[in-house]
XYZ file of C-alpha atoms in Angstrom:
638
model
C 0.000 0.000 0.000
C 2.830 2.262 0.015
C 2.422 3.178 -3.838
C -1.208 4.667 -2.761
C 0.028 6.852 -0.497
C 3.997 7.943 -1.796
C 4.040 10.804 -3.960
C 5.375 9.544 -7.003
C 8.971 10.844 -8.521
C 9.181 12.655 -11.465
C 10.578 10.682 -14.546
C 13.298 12.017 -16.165
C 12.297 13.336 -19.569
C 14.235 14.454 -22.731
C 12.038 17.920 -23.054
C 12.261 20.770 -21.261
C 8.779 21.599 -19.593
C 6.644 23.953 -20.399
C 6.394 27.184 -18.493
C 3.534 28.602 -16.899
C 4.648 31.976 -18.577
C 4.493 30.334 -22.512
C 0.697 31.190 -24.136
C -0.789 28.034 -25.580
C -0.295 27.523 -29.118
C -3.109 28.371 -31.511
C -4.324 25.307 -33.343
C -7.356 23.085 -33.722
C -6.545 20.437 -31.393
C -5.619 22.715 -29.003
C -9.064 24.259 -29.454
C -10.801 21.281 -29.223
C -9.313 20.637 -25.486
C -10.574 24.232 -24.582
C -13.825 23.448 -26.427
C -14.522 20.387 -24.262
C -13.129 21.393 -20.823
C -15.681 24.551 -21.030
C -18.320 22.288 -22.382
C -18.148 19.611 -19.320
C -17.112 22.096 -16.559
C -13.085 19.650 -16.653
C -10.373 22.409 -15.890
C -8.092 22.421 -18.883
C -5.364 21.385 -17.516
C -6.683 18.040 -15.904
C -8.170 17.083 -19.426
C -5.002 17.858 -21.145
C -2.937 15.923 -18.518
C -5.489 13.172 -18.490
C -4.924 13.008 -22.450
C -1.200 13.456 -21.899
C -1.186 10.543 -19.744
C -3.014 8.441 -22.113
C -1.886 9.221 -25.475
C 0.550 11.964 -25.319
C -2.105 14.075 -27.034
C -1.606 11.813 -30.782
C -5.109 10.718 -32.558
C -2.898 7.261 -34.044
C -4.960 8.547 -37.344
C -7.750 6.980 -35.441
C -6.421 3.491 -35.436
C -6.927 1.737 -31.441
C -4.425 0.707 -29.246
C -3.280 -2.410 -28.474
C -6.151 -2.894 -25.723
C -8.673 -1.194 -28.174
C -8.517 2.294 -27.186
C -9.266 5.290 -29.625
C -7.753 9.116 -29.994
C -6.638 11.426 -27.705
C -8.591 10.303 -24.909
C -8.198 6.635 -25.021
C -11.649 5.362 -25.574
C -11.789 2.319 -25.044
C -12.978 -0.434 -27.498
C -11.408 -3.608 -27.231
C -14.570 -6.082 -28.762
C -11.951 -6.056 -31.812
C -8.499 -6.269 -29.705
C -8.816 -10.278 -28.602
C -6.175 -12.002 -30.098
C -6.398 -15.817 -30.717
C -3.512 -16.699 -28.616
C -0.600 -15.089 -26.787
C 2.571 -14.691 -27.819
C 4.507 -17.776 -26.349
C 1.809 -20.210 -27.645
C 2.370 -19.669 -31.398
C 5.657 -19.884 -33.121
C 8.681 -22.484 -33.044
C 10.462 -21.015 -29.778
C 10.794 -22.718 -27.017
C 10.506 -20.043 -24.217
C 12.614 -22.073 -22.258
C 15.859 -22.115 -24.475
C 17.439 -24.898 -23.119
C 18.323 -27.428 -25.654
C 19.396 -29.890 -23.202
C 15.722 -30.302 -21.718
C 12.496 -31.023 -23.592
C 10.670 -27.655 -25.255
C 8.684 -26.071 -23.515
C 6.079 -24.354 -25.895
C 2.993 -22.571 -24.461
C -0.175 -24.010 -23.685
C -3.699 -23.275 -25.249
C -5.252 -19.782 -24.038
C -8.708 -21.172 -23.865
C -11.791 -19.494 -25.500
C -11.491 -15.707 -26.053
C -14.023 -13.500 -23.644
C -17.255 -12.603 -24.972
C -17.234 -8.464 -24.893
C -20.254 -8.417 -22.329
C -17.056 -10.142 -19.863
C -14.903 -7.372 -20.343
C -13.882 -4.830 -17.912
C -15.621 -1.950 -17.591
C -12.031 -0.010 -18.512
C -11.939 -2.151 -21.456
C -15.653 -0.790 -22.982
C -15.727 3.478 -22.363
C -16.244 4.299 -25.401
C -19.593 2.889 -25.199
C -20.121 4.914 -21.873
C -18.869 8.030 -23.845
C -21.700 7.657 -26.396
C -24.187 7.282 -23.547
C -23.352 10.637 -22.076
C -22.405 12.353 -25.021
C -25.177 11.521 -27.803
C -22.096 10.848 -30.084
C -22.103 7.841 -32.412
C -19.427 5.142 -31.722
C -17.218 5.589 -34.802
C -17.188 9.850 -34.466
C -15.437 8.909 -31.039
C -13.439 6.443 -32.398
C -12.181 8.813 -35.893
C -13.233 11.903 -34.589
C -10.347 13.964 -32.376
C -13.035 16.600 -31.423
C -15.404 14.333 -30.703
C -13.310 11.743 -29.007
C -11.901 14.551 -26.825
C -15.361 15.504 -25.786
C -15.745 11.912 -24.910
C -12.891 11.804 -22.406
C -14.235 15.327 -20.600
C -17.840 13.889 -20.342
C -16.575 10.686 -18.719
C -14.522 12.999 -16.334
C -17.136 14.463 -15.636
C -19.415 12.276 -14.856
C -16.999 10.726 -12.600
C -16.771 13.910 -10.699
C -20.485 13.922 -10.551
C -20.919 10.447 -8.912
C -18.125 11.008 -6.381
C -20.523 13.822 -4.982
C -17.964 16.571 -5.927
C -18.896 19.548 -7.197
C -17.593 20.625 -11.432
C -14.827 22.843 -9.664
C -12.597 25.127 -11.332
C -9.766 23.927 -9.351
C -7.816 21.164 -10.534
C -6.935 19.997 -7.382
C -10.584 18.948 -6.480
C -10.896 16.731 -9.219
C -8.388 13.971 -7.454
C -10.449 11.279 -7.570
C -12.309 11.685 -11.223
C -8.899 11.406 -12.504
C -8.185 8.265 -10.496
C -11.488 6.352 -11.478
C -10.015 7.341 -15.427
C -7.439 5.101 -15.097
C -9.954 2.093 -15.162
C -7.475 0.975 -11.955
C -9.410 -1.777 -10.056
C -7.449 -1.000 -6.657
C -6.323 2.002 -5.049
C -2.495 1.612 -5.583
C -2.860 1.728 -9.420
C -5.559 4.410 -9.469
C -3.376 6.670 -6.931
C -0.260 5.796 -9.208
C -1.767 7.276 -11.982
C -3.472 10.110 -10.705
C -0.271 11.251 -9.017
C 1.393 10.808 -12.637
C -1.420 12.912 -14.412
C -0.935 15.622 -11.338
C 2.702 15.521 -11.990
C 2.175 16.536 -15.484
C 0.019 19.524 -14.719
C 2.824 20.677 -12.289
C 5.811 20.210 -14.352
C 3.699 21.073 -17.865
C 3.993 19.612 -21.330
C 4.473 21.384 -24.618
C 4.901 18.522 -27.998
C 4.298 18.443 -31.475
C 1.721 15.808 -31.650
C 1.708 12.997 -34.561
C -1.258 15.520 -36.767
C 1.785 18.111 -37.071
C -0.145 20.487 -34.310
C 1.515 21.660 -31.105
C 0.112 21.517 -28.048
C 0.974 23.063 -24.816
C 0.042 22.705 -20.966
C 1.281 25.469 -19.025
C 2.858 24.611 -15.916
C 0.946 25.023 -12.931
C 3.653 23.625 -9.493
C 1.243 24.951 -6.801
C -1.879 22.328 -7.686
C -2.822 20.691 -4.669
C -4.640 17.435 -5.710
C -7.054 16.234 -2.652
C -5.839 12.676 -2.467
C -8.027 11.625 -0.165
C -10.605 11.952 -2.788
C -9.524 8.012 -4.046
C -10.677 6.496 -0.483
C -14.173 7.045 -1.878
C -13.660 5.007 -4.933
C -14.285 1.850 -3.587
C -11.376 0.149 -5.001
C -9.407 -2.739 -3.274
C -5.941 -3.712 -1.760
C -3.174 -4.884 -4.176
C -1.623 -8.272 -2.578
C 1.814 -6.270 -2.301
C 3.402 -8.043 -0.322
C 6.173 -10.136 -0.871
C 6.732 -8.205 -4.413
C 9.873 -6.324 -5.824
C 9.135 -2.878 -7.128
C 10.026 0.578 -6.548
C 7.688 2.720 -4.245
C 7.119 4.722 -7.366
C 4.847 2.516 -8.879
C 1.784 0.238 -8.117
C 3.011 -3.588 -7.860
C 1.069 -6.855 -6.691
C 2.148 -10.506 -6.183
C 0.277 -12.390 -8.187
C 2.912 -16.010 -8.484
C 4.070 -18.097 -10.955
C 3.273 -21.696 -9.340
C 6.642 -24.022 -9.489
C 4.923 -27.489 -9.507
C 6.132 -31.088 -9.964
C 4.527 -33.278 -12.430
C 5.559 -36.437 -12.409
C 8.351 -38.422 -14.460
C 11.105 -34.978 -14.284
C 8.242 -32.564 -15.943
C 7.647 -29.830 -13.804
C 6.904 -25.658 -14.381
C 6.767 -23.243 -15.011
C 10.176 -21.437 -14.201
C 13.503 -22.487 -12.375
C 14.626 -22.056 -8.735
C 18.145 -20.514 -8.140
C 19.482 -17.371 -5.887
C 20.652 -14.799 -8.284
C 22.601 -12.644 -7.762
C 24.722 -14.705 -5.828
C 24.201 -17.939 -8.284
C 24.455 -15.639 -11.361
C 24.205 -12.088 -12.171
C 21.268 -10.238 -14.094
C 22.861 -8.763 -17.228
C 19.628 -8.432 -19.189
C 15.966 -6.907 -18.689
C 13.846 -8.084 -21.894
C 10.843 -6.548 -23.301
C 8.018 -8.410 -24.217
C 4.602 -7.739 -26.239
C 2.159 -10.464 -24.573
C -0.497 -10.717 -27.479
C -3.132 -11.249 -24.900
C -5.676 -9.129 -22.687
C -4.702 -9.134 -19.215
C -6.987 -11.443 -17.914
C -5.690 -13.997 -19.912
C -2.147 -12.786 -19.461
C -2.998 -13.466 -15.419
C -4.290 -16.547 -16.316
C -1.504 -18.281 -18.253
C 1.407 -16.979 -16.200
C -0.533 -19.327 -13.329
C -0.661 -22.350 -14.983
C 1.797 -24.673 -13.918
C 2.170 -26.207 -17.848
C 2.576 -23.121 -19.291
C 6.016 -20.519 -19.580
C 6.958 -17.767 -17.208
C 8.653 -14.206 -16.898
C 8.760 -11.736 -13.460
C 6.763 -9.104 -14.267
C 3.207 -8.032 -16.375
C 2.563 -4.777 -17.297
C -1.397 -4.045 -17.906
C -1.835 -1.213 -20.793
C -4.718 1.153 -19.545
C -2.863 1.800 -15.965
C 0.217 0.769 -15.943
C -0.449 -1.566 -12.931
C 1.921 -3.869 -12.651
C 1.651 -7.828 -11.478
C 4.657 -9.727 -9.958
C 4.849 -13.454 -10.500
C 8.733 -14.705 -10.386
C 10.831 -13.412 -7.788
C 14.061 -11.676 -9.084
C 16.590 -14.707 -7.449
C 14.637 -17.428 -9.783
C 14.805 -17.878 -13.493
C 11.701 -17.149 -15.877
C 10.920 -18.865 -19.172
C 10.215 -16.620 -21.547
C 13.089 -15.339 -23.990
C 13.827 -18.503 -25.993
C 17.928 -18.563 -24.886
C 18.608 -20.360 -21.677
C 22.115 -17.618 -21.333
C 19.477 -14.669 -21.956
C 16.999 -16.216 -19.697
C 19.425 -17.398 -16.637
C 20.764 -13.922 -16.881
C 17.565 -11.805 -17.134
C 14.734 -10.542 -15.885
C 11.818 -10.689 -18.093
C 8.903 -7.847 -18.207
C 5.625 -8.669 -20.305
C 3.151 -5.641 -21.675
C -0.129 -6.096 -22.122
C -0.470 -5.481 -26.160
C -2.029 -7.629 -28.963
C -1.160 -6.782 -32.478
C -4.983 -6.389 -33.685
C -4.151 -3.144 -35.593
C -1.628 -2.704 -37.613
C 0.118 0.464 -36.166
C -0.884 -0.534 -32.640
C 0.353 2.030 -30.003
C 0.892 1.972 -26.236
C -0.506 4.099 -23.467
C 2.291 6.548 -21.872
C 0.867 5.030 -18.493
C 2.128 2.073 -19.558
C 5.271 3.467 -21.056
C 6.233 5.362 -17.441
C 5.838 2.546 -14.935
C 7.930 0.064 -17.380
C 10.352 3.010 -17.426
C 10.055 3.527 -13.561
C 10.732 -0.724 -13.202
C 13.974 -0.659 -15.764
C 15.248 1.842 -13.546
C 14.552 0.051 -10.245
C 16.330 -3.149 -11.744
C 19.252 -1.926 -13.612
C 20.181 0.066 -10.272
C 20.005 -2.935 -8.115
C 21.883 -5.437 -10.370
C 24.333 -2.960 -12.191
C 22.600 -3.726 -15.220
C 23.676 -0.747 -18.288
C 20.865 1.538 -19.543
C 21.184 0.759 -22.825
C 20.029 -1.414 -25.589
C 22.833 -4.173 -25.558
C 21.104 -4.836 -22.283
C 17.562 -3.942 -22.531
C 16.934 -5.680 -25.087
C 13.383 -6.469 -26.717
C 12.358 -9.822 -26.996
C 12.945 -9.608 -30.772
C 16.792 -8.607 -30.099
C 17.901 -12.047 -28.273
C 19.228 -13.649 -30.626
C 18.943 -17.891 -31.302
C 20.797 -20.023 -29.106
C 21.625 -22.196 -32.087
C 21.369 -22.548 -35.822
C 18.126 -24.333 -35.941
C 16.527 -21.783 -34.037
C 17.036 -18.769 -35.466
C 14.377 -18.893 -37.548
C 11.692 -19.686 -34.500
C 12.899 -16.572 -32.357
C 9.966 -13.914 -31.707
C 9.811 -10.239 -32.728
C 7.965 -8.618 -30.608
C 7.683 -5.955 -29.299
C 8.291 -5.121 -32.756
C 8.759 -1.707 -35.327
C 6.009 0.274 -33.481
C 7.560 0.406 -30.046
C 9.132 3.315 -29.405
C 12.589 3.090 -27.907
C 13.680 6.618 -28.248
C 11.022 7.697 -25.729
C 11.457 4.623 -23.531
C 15.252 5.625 -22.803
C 14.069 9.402 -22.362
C 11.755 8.053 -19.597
C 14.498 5.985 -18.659
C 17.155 9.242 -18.368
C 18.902 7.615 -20.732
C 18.120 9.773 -24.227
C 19.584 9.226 -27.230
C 21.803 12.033 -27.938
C 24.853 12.486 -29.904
C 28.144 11.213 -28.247
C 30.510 12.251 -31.525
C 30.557 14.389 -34.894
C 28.324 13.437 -37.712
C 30.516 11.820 -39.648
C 32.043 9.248 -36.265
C 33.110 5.829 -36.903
C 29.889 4.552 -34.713
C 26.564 5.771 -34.715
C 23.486 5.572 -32.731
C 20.170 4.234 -34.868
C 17.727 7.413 -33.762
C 15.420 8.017 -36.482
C 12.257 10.997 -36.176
C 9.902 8.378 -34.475
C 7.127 10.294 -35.655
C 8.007 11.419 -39.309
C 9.800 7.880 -39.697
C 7.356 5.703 -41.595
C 8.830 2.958 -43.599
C 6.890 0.517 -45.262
C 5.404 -2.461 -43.995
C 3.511 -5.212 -45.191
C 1.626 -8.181 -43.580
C 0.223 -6.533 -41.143
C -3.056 -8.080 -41.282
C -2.590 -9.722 -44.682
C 0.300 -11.534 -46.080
C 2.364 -8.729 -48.428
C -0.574 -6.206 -47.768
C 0.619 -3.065 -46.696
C 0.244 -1.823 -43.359
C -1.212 1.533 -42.568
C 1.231 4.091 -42.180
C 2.617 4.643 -38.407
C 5.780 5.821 -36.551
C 8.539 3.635 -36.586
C 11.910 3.332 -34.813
C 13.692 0.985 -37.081
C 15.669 1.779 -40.417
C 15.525 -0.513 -43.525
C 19.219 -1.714 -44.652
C 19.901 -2.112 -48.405
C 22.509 -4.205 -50.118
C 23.204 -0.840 -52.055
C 23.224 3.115 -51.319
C 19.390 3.198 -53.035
C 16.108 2.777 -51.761
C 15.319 0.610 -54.713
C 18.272 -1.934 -54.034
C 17.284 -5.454 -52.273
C 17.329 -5.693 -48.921
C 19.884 -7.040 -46.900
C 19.705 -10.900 -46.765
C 19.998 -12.996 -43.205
C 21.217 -16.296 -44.071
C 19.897 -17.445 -40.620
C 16.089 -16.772 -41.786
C 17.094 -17.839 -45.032
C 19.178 -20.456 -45.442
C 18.371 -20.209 -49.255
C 19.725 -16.835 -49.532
C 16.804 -15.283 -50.615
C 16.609 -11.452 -50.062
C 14.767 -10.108 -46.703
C 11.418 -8.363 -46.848
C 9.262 -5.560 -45.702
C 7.045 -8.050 -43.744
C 6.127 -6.377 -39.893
C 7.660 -9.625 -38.445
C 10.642 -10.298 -40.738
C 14.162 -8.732 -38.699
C 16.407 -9.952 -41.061
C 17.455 -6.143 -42.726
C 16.484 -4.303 -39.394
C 18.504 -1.592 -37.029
C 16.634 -0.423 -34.834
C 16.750 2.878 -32.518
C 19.341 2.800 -29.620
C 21.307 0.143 -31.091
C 25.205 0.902 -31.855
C 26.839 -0.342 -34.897
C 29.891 0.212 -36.438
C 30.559 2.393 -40.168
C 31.386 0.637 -43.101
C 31.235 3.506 -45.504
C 29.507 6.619 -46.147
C 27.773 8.202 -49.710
C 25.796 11.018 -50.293
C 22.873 10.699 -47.923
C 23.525 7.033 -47.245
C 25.117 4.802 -44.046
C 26.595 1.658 -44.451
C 26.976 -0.400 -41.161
C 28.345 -3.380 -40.816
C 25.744 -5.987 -40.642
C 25.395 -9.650 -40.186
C 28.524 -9.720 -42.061
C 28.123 -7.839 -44.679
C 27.584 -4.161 -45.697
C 24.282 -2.752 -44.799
C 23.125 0.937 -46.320
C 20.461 2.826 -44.735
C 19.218 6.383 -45.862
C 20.812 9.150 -43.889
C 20.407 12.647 -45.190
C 22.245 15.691 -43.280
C 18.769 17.460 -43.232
C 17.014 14.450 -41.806
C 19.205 11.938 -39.974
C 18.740 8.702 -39.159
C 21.380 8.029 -36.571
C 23.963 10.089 -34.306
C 26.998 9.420 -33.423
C 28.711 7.654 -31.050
C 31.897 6.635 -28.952
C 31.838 2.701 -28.361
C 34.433 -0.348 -28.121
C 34.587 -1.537 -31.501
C 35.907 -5.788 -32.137
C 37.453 -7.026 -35.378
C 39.005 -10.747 -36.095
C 42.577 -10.979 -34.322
C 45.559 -10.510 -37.122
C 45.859 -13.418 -38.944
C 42.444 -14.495 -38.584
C 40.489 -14.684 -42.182
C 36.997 -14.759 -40.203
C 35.681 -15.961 -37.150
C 32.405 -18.265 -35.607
C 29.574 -15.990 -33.998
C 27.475 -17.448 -31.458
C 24.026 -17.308 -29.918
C 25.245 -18.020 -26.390
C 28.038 -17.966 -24.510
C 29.035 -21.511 -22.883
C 31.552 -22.390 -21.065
C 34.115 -24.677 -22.883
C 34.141 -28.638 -22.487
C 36.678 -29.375 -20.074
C 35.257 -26.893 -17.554
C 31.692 -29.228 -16.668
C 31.974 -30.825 -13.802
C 30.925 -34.838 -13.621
C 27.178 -34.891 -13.945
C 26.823 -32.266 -16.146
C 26.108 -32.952 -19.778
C 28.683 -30.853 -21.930
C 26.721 -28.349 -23.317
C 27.928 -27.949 -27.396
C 29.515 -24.475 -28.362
C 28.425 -24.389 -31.859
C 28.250 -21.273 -34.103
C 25.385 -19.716 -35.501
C 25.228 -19.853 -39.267
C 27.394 -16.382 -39.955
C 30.724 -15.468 -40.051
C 32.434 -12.153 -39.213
C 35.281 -11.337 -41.914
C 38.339 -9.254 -41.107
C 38.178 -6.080 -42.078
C 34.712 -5.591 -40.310
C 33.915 -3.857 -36.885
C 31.276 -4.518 -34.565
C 30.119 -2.730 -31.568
C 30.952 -4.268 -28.104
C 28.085 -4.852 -25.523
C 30.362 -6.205 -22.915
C 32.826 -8.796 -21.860
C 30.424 -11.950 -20.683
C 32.007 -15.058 -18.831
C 31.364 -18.577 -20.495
C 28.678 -19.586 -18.260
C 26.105 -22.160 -17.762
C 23.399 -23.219 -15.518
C 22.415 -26.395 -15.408
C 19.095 -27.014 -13.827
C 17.650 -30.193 -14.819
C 14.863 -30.687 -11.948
C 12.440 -29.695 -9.844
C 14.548 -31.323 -7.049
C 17.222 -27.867 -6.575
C 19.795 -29.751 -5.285
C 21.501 -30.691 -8.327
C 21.691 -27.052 -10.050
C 25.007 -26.010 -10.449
C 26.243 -22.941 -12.271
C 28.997 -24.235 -14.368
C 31.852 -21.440 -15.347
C 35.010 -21.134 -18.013
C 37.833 -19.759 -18.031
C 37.023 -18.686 -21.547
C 35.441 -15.430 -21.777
C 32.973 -13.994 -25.103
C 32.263 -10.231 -26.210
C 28.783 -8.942 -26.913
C 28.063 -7.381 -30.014
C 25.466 -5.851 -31.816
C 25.884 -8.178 -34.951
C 22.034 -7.612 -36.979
C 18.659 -6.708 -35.498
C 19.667 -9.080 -32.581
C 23.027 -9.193 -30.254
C 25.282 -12.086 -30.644
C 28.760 -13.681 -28.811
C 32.254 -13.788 -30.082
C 34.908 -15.803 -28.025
C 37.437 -13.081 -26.926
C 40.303 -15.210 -27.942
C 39.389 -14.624 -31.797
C 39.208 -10.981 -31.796
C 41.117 -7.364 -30.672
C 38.828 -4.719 -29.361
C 39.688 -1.290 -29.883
C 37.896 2.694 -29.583
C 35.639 3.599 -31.673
């Protein structure tokens, strides 16, 4: 209960605030929050924040969210965002990632809720039209319209609490908390105190219509908190969890069950950080509401990860403790050295967004983590799930991409404190991927049909060409494509992918084009001077030791043979199918140990961590990291 009471800390933010001295700028958007604050008696400021919090004021060219929720405001719709089956229950990767064990693939999801079952923060858009007289698809298309939806809900939240339609936005406390759609009073005090830190600090952003729109800064708001002890709402379970007071958190665990016959789940006992260290924090996208998110994390025969992250709120669910090992990445190194975080999001639209909510309390958890276990801010070691790379050569092609093109990792790292900003001259031997996340809209296809092209949307990956020209082939990834065929524009395919944070090293520059080097090869995306694509950096840089012609690259760094112990299976070191030439450079994550950890049972008493004395480098290789044995190379600046 301590998140319901703390005042929450600021995240740390790439913008400068607004000032309460700045007029508002003159625009139609901004009109239309004017328009509906006077309409519905909302101060402006709590309807802007509100929106802020929600959407950071974009309209998503009226396409929903990834729990269904439309414009500005966040209506919510999600009759159309159920998704057949979550994320570790479709594909060829076994969560697990341990080759030396039996895959463990996800079990069925059951039947998909009928919308009458949904949550009540899951449907507002049809309370919207109720109090409004607007039809369904105006708030759902509509920015006017959909922003008078969100005031009239405030509103009439206001209303039912008993409070008067005050002017001051400190009275309206408790409105703002039932907006959230927060079904206990940590969550819907979390977010409240983030909407309230908004209107103190202020907000001024060119939304994704091209408009600007401004909050002026108001630091003496009082919000009456004690407004959300009339909401009714219950007690997280909190204890017991891992989380920083800044956010709402409740334990809600993974069960670790014995079958019968060695089969047990659905995650493995050990006592990091002592056992191992956490290197890692991996994103996930869980292609499931939250219910049955909740529900398959429980179940003994399905996979596991520490930590869900619901989309409307930002509440956040505990089910692994931090000491014990999740399944969810697909690379038994990644996952014995990691700490896995799941957000609630379900591709059902093709340029599916996610709320800011959502956004700060996954930034505020990073932040918690990486301080405790010395993990690096940065995106060798957060890595989305689509970034791990395949433990071996047969399952590269099975990996997962999610969270995918449409998450935006130059805002994450803001919220983290960590922004993307240049660390060298234009023209540096390293550079930073940091496309416009909002003007950046490459093509994609397959969104909802195979080759059919996706709506446009923000994007924070570049497209690499096997040529300085946008109509050259793509770069090819012989692991996807043993063939050699060229890669594609499909939403899912990584294999000519750099995405924005990661670090790679310069091949060769022309005109407005950047060659990296790439999976082994030369990799050119467009990078005009007026329009950049990427910064520069200062970074470690590897190439093949002197005399070597080229050099394995792995998907895991094991220890070598002679240093198992007896009654450990040898676990093979074998290369993934790519080579890295000399001549080429390739940014370096790290210096890793060869390390494994061998836990075979549900019985504990036979894990061992099993260590080397041979020790691999990280790199950023493609769209995923990879391992090169330090022996084979010589690392040098950038």
């Amino acid at each position: 209960m301590v998140a319901s009471v703390a005042l929450l800390l600021p995240l740390v933010s790439a913008a400068p605030p607004a000032t309460a001295g700045r007029p508002p700028a003159r625009g139609s958007l901004q009109d239309d929050f004017a328009a509906a604050a006077a309409e519905y008696g909302v101060p402006r400021s709590v309807l802007l924040a509100v929106s802020y919090l929600q959407s950071r004021w974009d309209g998503h060219g009226g396409a929903p969210s990834v729990t269904g929720g439309y414009g500005p405001m966040h209506l919510t719709d999600a009759r159309a965002a159920l998704a057949s089956a979550p994320h570790h229950s479709h594909g060829a990767e076994d969560p697990r990632g341990d080759a030396s064990r039996p895959a463990r693939h996800g079990a069925d999801a059951g039947a998909v809720p009928a919308p009458s079952a949904l949550p009540e923060r899951l449907r507002t858009l049809e309370r919207a039209a109720r109090l409004t007289g607007l039809a369904p698809e105006r708030l759902r298309t509509g920015t006017a319209a959909n922003i008078r939806g969100g005031a009239a809900l405030l509103a009439a939240a206001q209303r039912e609490l008993g409070h008067p339609a005050s002017a001051d936005p400190g009275d309206w406390y408790g409105a703002v908390a039932r907006y959230s759609g927060a079904d206990d009073t940590a969550t819907a005090t979390t977010y409240a105190n983030d909407v309230y830190d908004v209107i103190r600090a202020g907000e001024r952003r060119v939304t994704d219509s091209g408009q600007v729109v401004v909050l002026p800064a108001d630091p003496e708001v009082v919000p009456d908190r004690g407004q959300v002890a009339g909401l009714g709402l219950r007690a997280p379970a909190s204890e017991g969890t891992e989380c920083p007071r800044t956010v709402a958190c409740e334990w809600i665990p993974a069960p670790y069950e014995e079958f019968g016959e060695g089969d047990y789940g659905n995650h493995d006992k050990a006592e990091r950080p002592a056992s191992q260290g956490i290197d890692y924090i991996v994103i996930h996208d869980t292609e499931a509401t939250w219910d049955v998110t909740l529900k398959l994390v429980q179940d003994p025969r399905y996979v596991s990860w520490h930590y869900s992250l619901r989309s409307s709120d930002g509440h956040i669910a505990q089910h692994v403790p931090l000491k014990d090992v999740g399944w969810h990445a697909g690379n038994w190194y990644v996952n014995a050295r990691s700490v896995g975080l799941e957000h609630e999001g379900f591709l059902v639209a093709p340029d599916a967004w996610y709320t800011e909510a959502m956004y700060r309390t996954s930034a505020r958890l990073v932040r918690y983590l990486a301080k405790r276990y010395g993990v690096p801010l940065d995106r060798q070691h957060v890595l989305g799930h689509d970034n791990v790379p395949g433990p071996t050569a047969g399952t590269v092609r099975g990996m997962h991409t999610d969270p995918g093109p449409y998450w935006d990792w130059a805002h994450y790292f803001a919220l983290l404190g960590r922004p993307f900003t240049p660390a060298a001259g234009p023209r540096a031997d390293v550079v930073t991927i940091r496309p416009r996340y909002a003007a950046h809209q490459p093509l994609y296809t397959g969104c909802a049909k195979p080759a059919e092209a996706c709506p446009p949307h923000g994007s924070g990956a570049v497209r690499l060409h096997t040529r300085p020209d946008e109509n050259a082939p793509l770069v090819r990834d012989v692991g996807l494509r043993p063939g050699g065929e060229d890669s594609t524009t499909g939403v899912n395919d990584t294999g000519a992918r750099a995405s924005t944070g990661q670090k790679y090293a310069v091949a060769e520059r022309r005109g407005g084009w950047t060659a990296i080097w790439y999976l082994g090869q030369k990799a050119w995306f467009a990078d005009p001077r007026t329009r950049p694509a990427a910064v520069g950096s200062r970074d470690r840089v590897l190439t093949p030791r002197e005399g070597l012609a080229e050099i394995p690259v792995y998907g895991r760094a094991y220890p070598e043979a002679s240093a198992y112990p007896a009654g450990v299976p040898v676990q093979a070191v074998t290369p993934l199918p790519y080579r890295l030439s000399a001549g080429q450079r390739y940014v370096v994550g790290g210096r890793v140990p060869g390390e494994y950890y061998y836990a075979p049972s549900f019985d504990t008493s036979g894990h061992r961590v099993v260590r080397g004395r041979e020790a691999y480098y990280e790199i950023q290789f493609g769209h995923r990291v990879a391992y090169v044995k330090e022996a084979d190379v010589t690392v040098s600046p950038g």
